[in-house]
Amino acid sequence: TQLLEQSPQFLSIQEGENLTVYCNSSSVFSSLQWYRQEPGEGPVLLVTVVTGGEVKKLKRLTFQFGDARKDSSLHITAAQPGDTGLYLCAGAWNYGQNFVFGPGTRLSVLP
Amino acid sequence: DAGITQSPRHKVTETGTPVTLRCHQTENHRYMYWYRQDPGHGLRLIHYSYGVKDTDKGEVSDGYSVSRSKTEDFLLTLESATSSQTSVYFCAISERQGNMNSPLHFGNGTRLTVT
């Protein structure tokens, strides 16, 4: 079974701080997705990355896919309380394979 | 928001009883999935469906069965619930399987407690 690891598991920061969370695997991804999940709701897709070295931005969120397509990072600039939630990465190692989810990083942004 | 409705939203049941969770979609997506979410494990795939009456196992399928008699409905059954099946269950849908252009859309989950 191919596994995804996410770090850190928990992160608590003050409003206005920057942070980075990580997702990695020992195998090469064909594509990788990031989701955010708020309490009592299902995960919602933030972004999909496919190409090694790819960088995508979504307002204050910056997503990077590693050159070797084995890892990805999510950087949040000037975090806000509304960014609080569980951040999940999901990877597929082969086209048409179901995505496998990592355990998530639980972020808490304090006002 | 994708039209996905899970029912019930909360359920408490006793060990050994059968339980059925329902997922209903209004998007006419071909693929439907059942996941369970537990602390430290993220989302783990139980079963999925790629069409009416077409289903396959995921990584944690033991103790669960599914049925899909209509495009819009996907049922998850615990034949004899055990305490280890206490979890939050999510239904998801997608147009294509494992495709970068076809994200998963999730329902809001069913919290199941087996006492």
mmCIF file of C-alpha atoms in Angstrom:
data_model
loop_
_atom_site.group_PDB
_atom_site.id
_atom_site.type_symbol
_atom_site.label_atom_id
_atom_site.label_comp_id
_atom_site.label_asym_id
_atom_site.label_seq_id
_atom_site.Cartn_x
_atom_site.Cartn_y
_atom_site.Cartn_z
ATOM 1 C CA THR A 1 0.000 0.000 0.000
ATOM 2 C CA GLN A 2 1.422 3.362 -1.012
ATOM 3 C CA LEU A 3 1.372 5.881 1.807
ATOM 4 C CA LEU A 4 1.267 9.618 2.131
ATOM 5 C CA GLU A 5 2.788 11.370 5.095
ATOM 6 C CA GLN A 6 1.824 14.863 6.221
ATOM 7 C CA SER A 7 3.613 17.122 8.638
ATOM 8 C CA PRO A 8 3.139 18.611 11.061
ATOM 9 C CA GLN A 9 0.141 16.730 12.432
ATOM 10 C CA PHE A 10 -1.008 19.777 14.424
ATOM 11 C CA LEU A 11 -0.177 23.460 14.091
ATOM 12 C CA SER A 12 -1.398 26.345 16.195
ATOM 13 C CA ILE A 13 -0.344 29.870 15.249
ATOM 14 C CA GLN A 14 -1.326 33.485 15.762
ATOM 15 C CA GLU A 15 -3.201 35.491 13.171
ATOM 16 C CA GLY A 16 -0.804 37.153 10.755
ATOM 17 C CA GLU A 17 1.903 34.492 10.904
ATOM 18 C CA ASN A 18 3.109 32.479 7.935
ATOM 19 C CA LEU A 19 3.164 28.698 7.846
ATOM 20 C CA THR A 20 4.054 25.761 5.641
ATOM 21 C CA VAL A 21 2.695 22.223 5.743
ATOM 22 C CA TYR A 22 4.082 19.261 3.872
ATOM 23 C CA CYS A 23 2.955 16.131 2.076
ATOM 24 C CA ASN A 24 5.325 13.446 0.870
ATOM 25 C CA SER A 25 5.547 9.926 -0.458
ATOM 26 C CA SER A 26 8.316 7.491 -1.358
ATOM 27 C CA SER A 27 6.745 7.008 -4.804
ATOM 28 C CA VAL A 28 6.177 9.379 -7.701
ATOM 29 C CA PHE A 29 2.723 10.918 -7.955
ATOM 30 C CA SER A 30 0.887 11.235 -11.255
ATOM 31 C CA SER A 31 -1.126 14.026 -9.636
ATOM 32 C CA LEU A 32 -1.719 15.423 -6.183
ATOM 33 C CA GLN A 33 -4.592 17.346 -4.686
ATOM 34 C CA TRP A 34 -4.999 19.510 -1.591
ATOM 35 C CA TYR A 35 -8.303 19.684 0.265
ATOM 36 C CA ARG A 36 -9.470 21.710 3.260
ATOM 37 C CA GLN A 37 -12.039 20.379 5.678
ATOM 38 C CA GLU A 38 -13.928 22.468 8.204
ATOM 39 C CA PRO A 39 -15.635 20.962 11.289
ATOM 40 C CA GLY A 40 -18.854 19.141 10.486
ATOM 41 C CA GLU A 41 -18.305 19.311 6.744
ATOM 42 C CA GLY A 42 -16.699 17.259 4.011
ATOM 43 C CA PRO A 43 -13.343 18.138 2.416
ATOM 44 C CA VAL A 44 -13.335 20.725 -0.341
ATOM 45 C CA LEU A 45 -10.773 20.748 -3.143
ATOM 46 C CA LEU A 46 -8.283 23.620 -3.089
ATOM 47 C CA VAL A 47 -5.934 22.729 -5.932
ATOM 48 C CA THR A 48 -4.562 19.960 -8.161
ATOM 49 C CA VAL A 49 -0.880 19.824 -9.166
ATOM 50 C CA VAL A 50 0.470 17.627 -11.903
ATOM 51 C CA THR A 51 3.811 18.888 -13.229
ATOM 52 C CA GLY A 52 7.072 18.618 -11.271
ATOM 53 C CA GLY A 53 8.119 22.028 -9.938
ATOM 54 C CA GLU A 54 4.663 23.462 -10.502
ATOM 55 C CA VAL A 55 3.582 26.374 -8.315
ATOM 56 C CA LYS A 56 -0.036 27.445 -7.960
ATOM 57 C CA LYS A 57 -1.421 30.330 -5.966
ATOM 58 C CA LEU A 58 -4.871 30.736 -4.490
ATOM 59 C CA LYS A 59 -5.045 34.137 -2.787
ATOM 60 C CA ARG A 60 -2.775 33.773 0.284
ATOM 61 C CA LEU A 61 -2.167 30.064 -0.319
ATOM 62 C CA THR A 62 0.803 28.877 -2.395
ATOM 63 C CA PHE A 63 1.065 25.260 -3.463
ATOM 64 C CA GLN A 64 4.274 23.726 -4.746
ATOM 65 C CA PHE A 65 4.847 20.316 -6.305
ATOM 66 C CA GLY A 66 8.344 18.906 -5.888
ATOM 67 C CA ASP A 67 10.564 18.547 -8.930
ATOM 68 C CA ALA A 68 10.571 14.761 -8.529
ATOM 69 C CA ARG A 69 6.788 14.701 -7.954
ATOM 70 C CA LYS A 70 7.195 12.900 -4.629
ATOM 71 C CA ASP A 71 6.306 15.785 -2.343
ATOM 72 C CA SER A 72 4.256 18.934 -2.093
ATOM 73 C CA SER A 73 3.968 21.900 0.205
ATOM 74 C CA LEU A 74 1.247 24.379 1.099
ATOM 75 C CA HIS A 75 2.350 27.798 2.307
ATOM 76 C CA ILE A 76 -0.108 30.246 3.863
ATOM 77 C CA THR A 77 0.870 33.891 4.124
ATOM 78 C CA ALA A 78 -0.556 36.071 6.890
ATOM 79 C CA ALA A 79 -2.844 33.353 8.253
ATOM 80 C CA GLN A 80 -6.354 34.309 9.321
ATOM 81 C CA PRO A 81 -8.798 32.573 11.687
ATOM 82 C CA GLY A 82 -10.815 31.589 8.636
ATOM 83 C CA ASP A 83 -7.898 29.393 7.532
ATOM 84 C CA THR A 84 -8.511 27.111 10.513
ATOM 85 C CA GLY A 85 -9.264 23.564 9.439
ATOM 86 C CA LEU A 86 -7.873 20.188 8.460
ATOM 87 C CA TYR A 87 -5.637 20.238 5.387
ATOM 88 C CA LEU A 88 -5.517 16.982 3.506
ATOM 89 C CA CYS A 89 -3.344 15.966 0.595
ATOM 90 C CA ALA A 90 -4.486 13.215 -1.739
ATOM 91 C CA GLY A 91 -2.273 11.520 -4.293
ATOM 92 C CA ALA A 92 -2.647 9.204 -7.234
ATOM 93 C CA TRP A 93 0.367 7.267 -8.404
ATOM 94 C CA ASN A 94 -1.188 5.974 -11.591
ATOM 95 C CA TYR A 95 -3.698 7.546 -13.961
ATOM 96 C CA GLY A 96 -7.177 6.261 -13.169
ATOM 97 C CA GLN A 97 -6.227 5.083 -9.698
ATOM 98 C CA ASN A 98 -8.362 6.228 -6.795
ATOM 99 C CA PHE A 99 -6.760 9.021 -4.809
ATOM 100 C CA VAL A 100 -5.213 8.047 -1.459
ATOM 101 C CA PHE A 101 -5.435 10.552 1.369
ATOM 102 C CA GLY A 102 -2.829 11.541 3.896
ATOM 103 C CA PRO A 103 -3.685 11.829 7.614
ATOM 104 C CA GLY A 104 -3.933 15.615 7.426
ATOM 105 C CA THR A 105 -2.548 18.670 9.205
ATOM 106 C CA ARG A 106 -4.918 20.286 11.664
ATOM 107 C CA LEU A 107 -4.363 24.046 11.635
ATOM 108 C CA SER A 108 -5.646 26.432 14.259
ATOM 109 C CA VAL A 109 -5.215 30.176 13.696
ATOM 110 C CA LEU A 110 -5.821 32.174 16.841
ATOM 111 C CA PRO A 111 -7.096 35.774 16.655
ATOM 112 C CA ASP B 1 -22.006 23.098 -3.954
ATOM 113 C CA ALA B 2 -22.325 19.612 -5.418
ATOM 114 C CA GLY B 3 -25.712 18.100 -4.644
ATOM 115 C CA ILE B 4 -24.791 15.312 -2.253
ATOM 116 C CA THR B 5 -26.994 14.375 0.664
ATOM 117 C CA GLN B 6 -26.037 11.852 3.303
ATOM 118 C CA SER B 7 -28.550 10.347 5.706
ATOM 119 C CA PRO B 8 -28.742 10.055 8.573
ATOM 120 C CA ARG B 9 -26.282 12.716 9.776
ATOM 121 C CA HIS B 10 -25.932 11.064 13.169
ATOM 122 C CA LYS B 11 -26.680 7.554 14.356
ATOM 123 C CA VAL B 12 -26.083 5.595 17.530
ATOM 124 C CA THR B 13 -26.509 1.847 17.334
ATOM 125 C CA GLU B 14 -25.675 -1.225 19.352
ATOM 126 C CA THR B 15 -23.044 -3.818 18.581
ATOM 127 C CA GLY B 16 -24.373 -6.576 16.358
ATOM 128 C CA THR B 17 -27.164 -4.596 14.726
ATOM 129 C CA PRO B 18 -27.318 -3.900 10.993
ATOM 130 C CA VAL B 19 -26.926 -0.301 9.827
ATOM 131 C CA THR B 20 -27.458 1.279 6.412
ATOM 132 C CA LEU B 21 -26.164 4.691 5.431
ATOM 133 C CA ARG B 22 -27.473 6.442 2.345
ATOM 134 C CA CYS B 23 -25.837 8.778 -0.124
ATOM 135 C CA HIS B 24 -27.935 10.618 -2.707
ATOM 136 C CA GLN B 25 -26.530 12.769 -5.522
ATOM 137 C CA THR B 26 -28.202 15.088 -7.991
ATOM 138 C CA GLU B 27 -25.130 15.588 -10.243
ATOM 139 C CA ASN B 28 -25.488 12.409 -12.345
ATOM 140 C CA HIS B 29 -21.810 11.578 -11.697
ATOM 141 C CA ARG B 30 -20.726 8.082 -12.638
ATOM 142 C CA TYR B 31 -18.420 7.414 -9.670
ATOM 143 C CA MET B 32 -19.494 7.264 -6.038
ATOM 144 C CA TYR B 33 -17.355 6.454 -3.011
ATOM 145 C CA TRP B 34 -17.664 5.662 0.663
ATOM 146 C CA TYR B 35 -14.847 6.741 2.984
ATOM 147 C CA ARG B 36 -14.388 6.553 6.723
ATOM 148 C CA GLN B 37 -12.462 9.198 8.640
ATOM 149 C CA ASP B 38 -10.698 8.452 11.899
ATOM 150 C CA PRO B 39 -8.160 10.552 13.841
ATOM 151 C CA GLY B 40 -4.648 10.020 12.541
ATOM 152 C CA HIS B 41 -5.794 8.037 9.510
ATOM 153 C CA GLY B 42 -7.246 10.641 7.210
ATOM 154 C CA LEU B 43 -9.849 9.339 4.792
ATOM 155 C CA ARG B 44 -9.783 5.659 3.935
ATOM 156 C CA LEU B 45 -11.726 4.209 1.028
ATOM 157 C CA ILE B 46 -14.246 1.513 1.932
ATOM 158 C CA HIS B 47 -15.988 0.772 -1.378
ATOM 159 C CA TYR B 48 -16.656 2.616 -4.577
ATOM 160 C CA SER B 49 -18.998 2.337 -7.537
ATOM 161 C CA TYR B 50 -18.301 2.969 -11.212
ATOM 162 C CA GLY B 51 -21.880 2.563 -12.381
ATOM 163 C CA VAL B 52 -25.249 1.065 -11.529
ATOM 164 C CA LYS B 53 -24.669 -2.344 -9.959
ATOM 165 C CA ASP B 54 -20.893 -1.976 -10.500
ATOM 166 C CA THR B 55 -18.898 -1.775 -7.290
ATOM 167 C CA ASP B 56 -15.418 -2.584 -6.045
ATOM 168 C CA LYS B 57 -13.583 -2.807 -2.744
ATOM 169 C CA GLY B 58 -11.371 -0.172 -1.240
ATOM 170 C CA GLU B 59 -8.616 -0.560 1.324
ATOM 171 C CA VAL B 60 -10.872 -1.101 4.380
ATOM 172 C CA SER B 61 -13.844 -3.062 3.003
ATOM 173 C CA ASP B 62 -14.090 -5.868 5.592
ATOM 174 C CA GLY B 63 -17.406 -5.733 7.458
ATOM 175 C CA TYR B 64 -19.046 -3.466 4.876
ATOM 176 C CA SER B 65 -21.184 -4.027 1.802
ATOM 177 C CA VAL B 66 -22.575 -1.576 -0.737
ATOM 178 C CA SER B 67 -25.281 -1.397 -3.339
ATOM 179 C CA ARG B 68 -26.088 0.944 -6.190
ATOM 180 C CA SER B 69 -29.427 0.255 -7.866
ATOM 181 C CA LYS B 70 -29.776 3.776 -9.283
ATOM 182 C CA THR B 71 -27.239 6.326 -10.514
ATOM 183 C CA GLU B 72 -28.172 8.746 -7.770
ATOM 184 C CA ASP B 73 -28.103 6.428 -4.737
ATOM 185 C CA PHE B 74 -25.230 4.555 -3.095
ATOM 186 C CA LEU B 75 -25.901 2.603 0.085
ATOM 187 C CA LEU B 76 -23.360 1.458 2.666
ATOM 188 C CA THR B 77 -24.388 -1.421 4.943
ATOM 189 C CA LEU B 78 -22.748 -2.655 8.098
ATOM 190 C CA GLU B 79 -24.189 -6.154 8.393
ATOM 191 C CA SER B 80 -23.352 -6.473 12.094
ATOM 192 C CA ALA B 81 -21.920 -3.307 13.551
ATOM 193 C CA THR B 82 -18.840 -3.453 15.781
ATOM 194 C CA SER B 83 -17.301 -0.796 18.012
ATOM 195 C CA SER B 84 -14.348 -0.537 15.606
ATOM 196 C CA GLN B 85 -16.770 0.813 13.017
ATOM 197 C CA THR B 86 -17.477 3.893 15.118
ATOM 198 C CA SER B 87 -16.357 6.635 12.757
ATOM 199 C CA VAL B 88 -17.415 9.481 10.521
ATOM 200 C CA TYR B 89 -18.465 8.235 7.112
ATOM 201 C CA PHE B 90 -18.229 10.383 4.000
ATOM 202 C CA CYS B 91 -19.758 9.846 0.611
ATOM 203 C CA ALA B 92 -18.038 11.378 -2.409
ATOM 204 C CA ILE B 93 -18.749 11.602 -6.127
ATOM 205 C CA SER B 94 -16.678 12.289 -9.218
ATOM 206 C CA GLU B 95 -17.164 12.324 -12.971
ATOM 207 C CA ARG B 96 -14.050 10.253 -13.620
ATOM 208 C CA GLN B 97 -11.804 8.018 -11.513
ATOM 209 C CA GLY B 98 -8.417 9.238 -10.345
ATOM 210 C CA ASN B 99 -8.411 12.048 -12.868
ATOM 211 C CA MET B 100 -6.707 15.346 -12.171
ATOM 212 C CA ASN B 101 -9.548 17.197 -13.866
ATOM 213 C CA SER B 102 -12.245 15.366 -11.944
ATOM 214 C CA PRO B 103 -12.070 16.218 -8.250
ATOM 215 C CA LEU B 104 -13.939 14.444 -5.500
ATOM 216 C CA HIS B 105 -17.014 16.226 -4.145
ATOM 217 C CA PHE B 106 -17.921 15.201 -0.622
ATOM 218 C CA GLY B 107 -21.098 15.102 1.400
ATOM 219 C CA ASN B 108 -21.180 16.434 4.949
ATOM 220 C CA GLY B 109 -20.726 13.072 6.591
ATOM 221 C CA THR B 110 -22.557 10.671 8.892
ATOM 222 C CA ARG B 111 -21.298 10.315 12.438
ATOM 223 C CA LEU B 112 -21.871 6.701 13.519
ATOM 224 C CA THR B 113 -21.396 5.515 17.081
ATOM 225 C CA VAL B 114 -21.539 1.803 17.873
ATOM 226 C CA THR B 115 -22.029 1.111 21.580
#
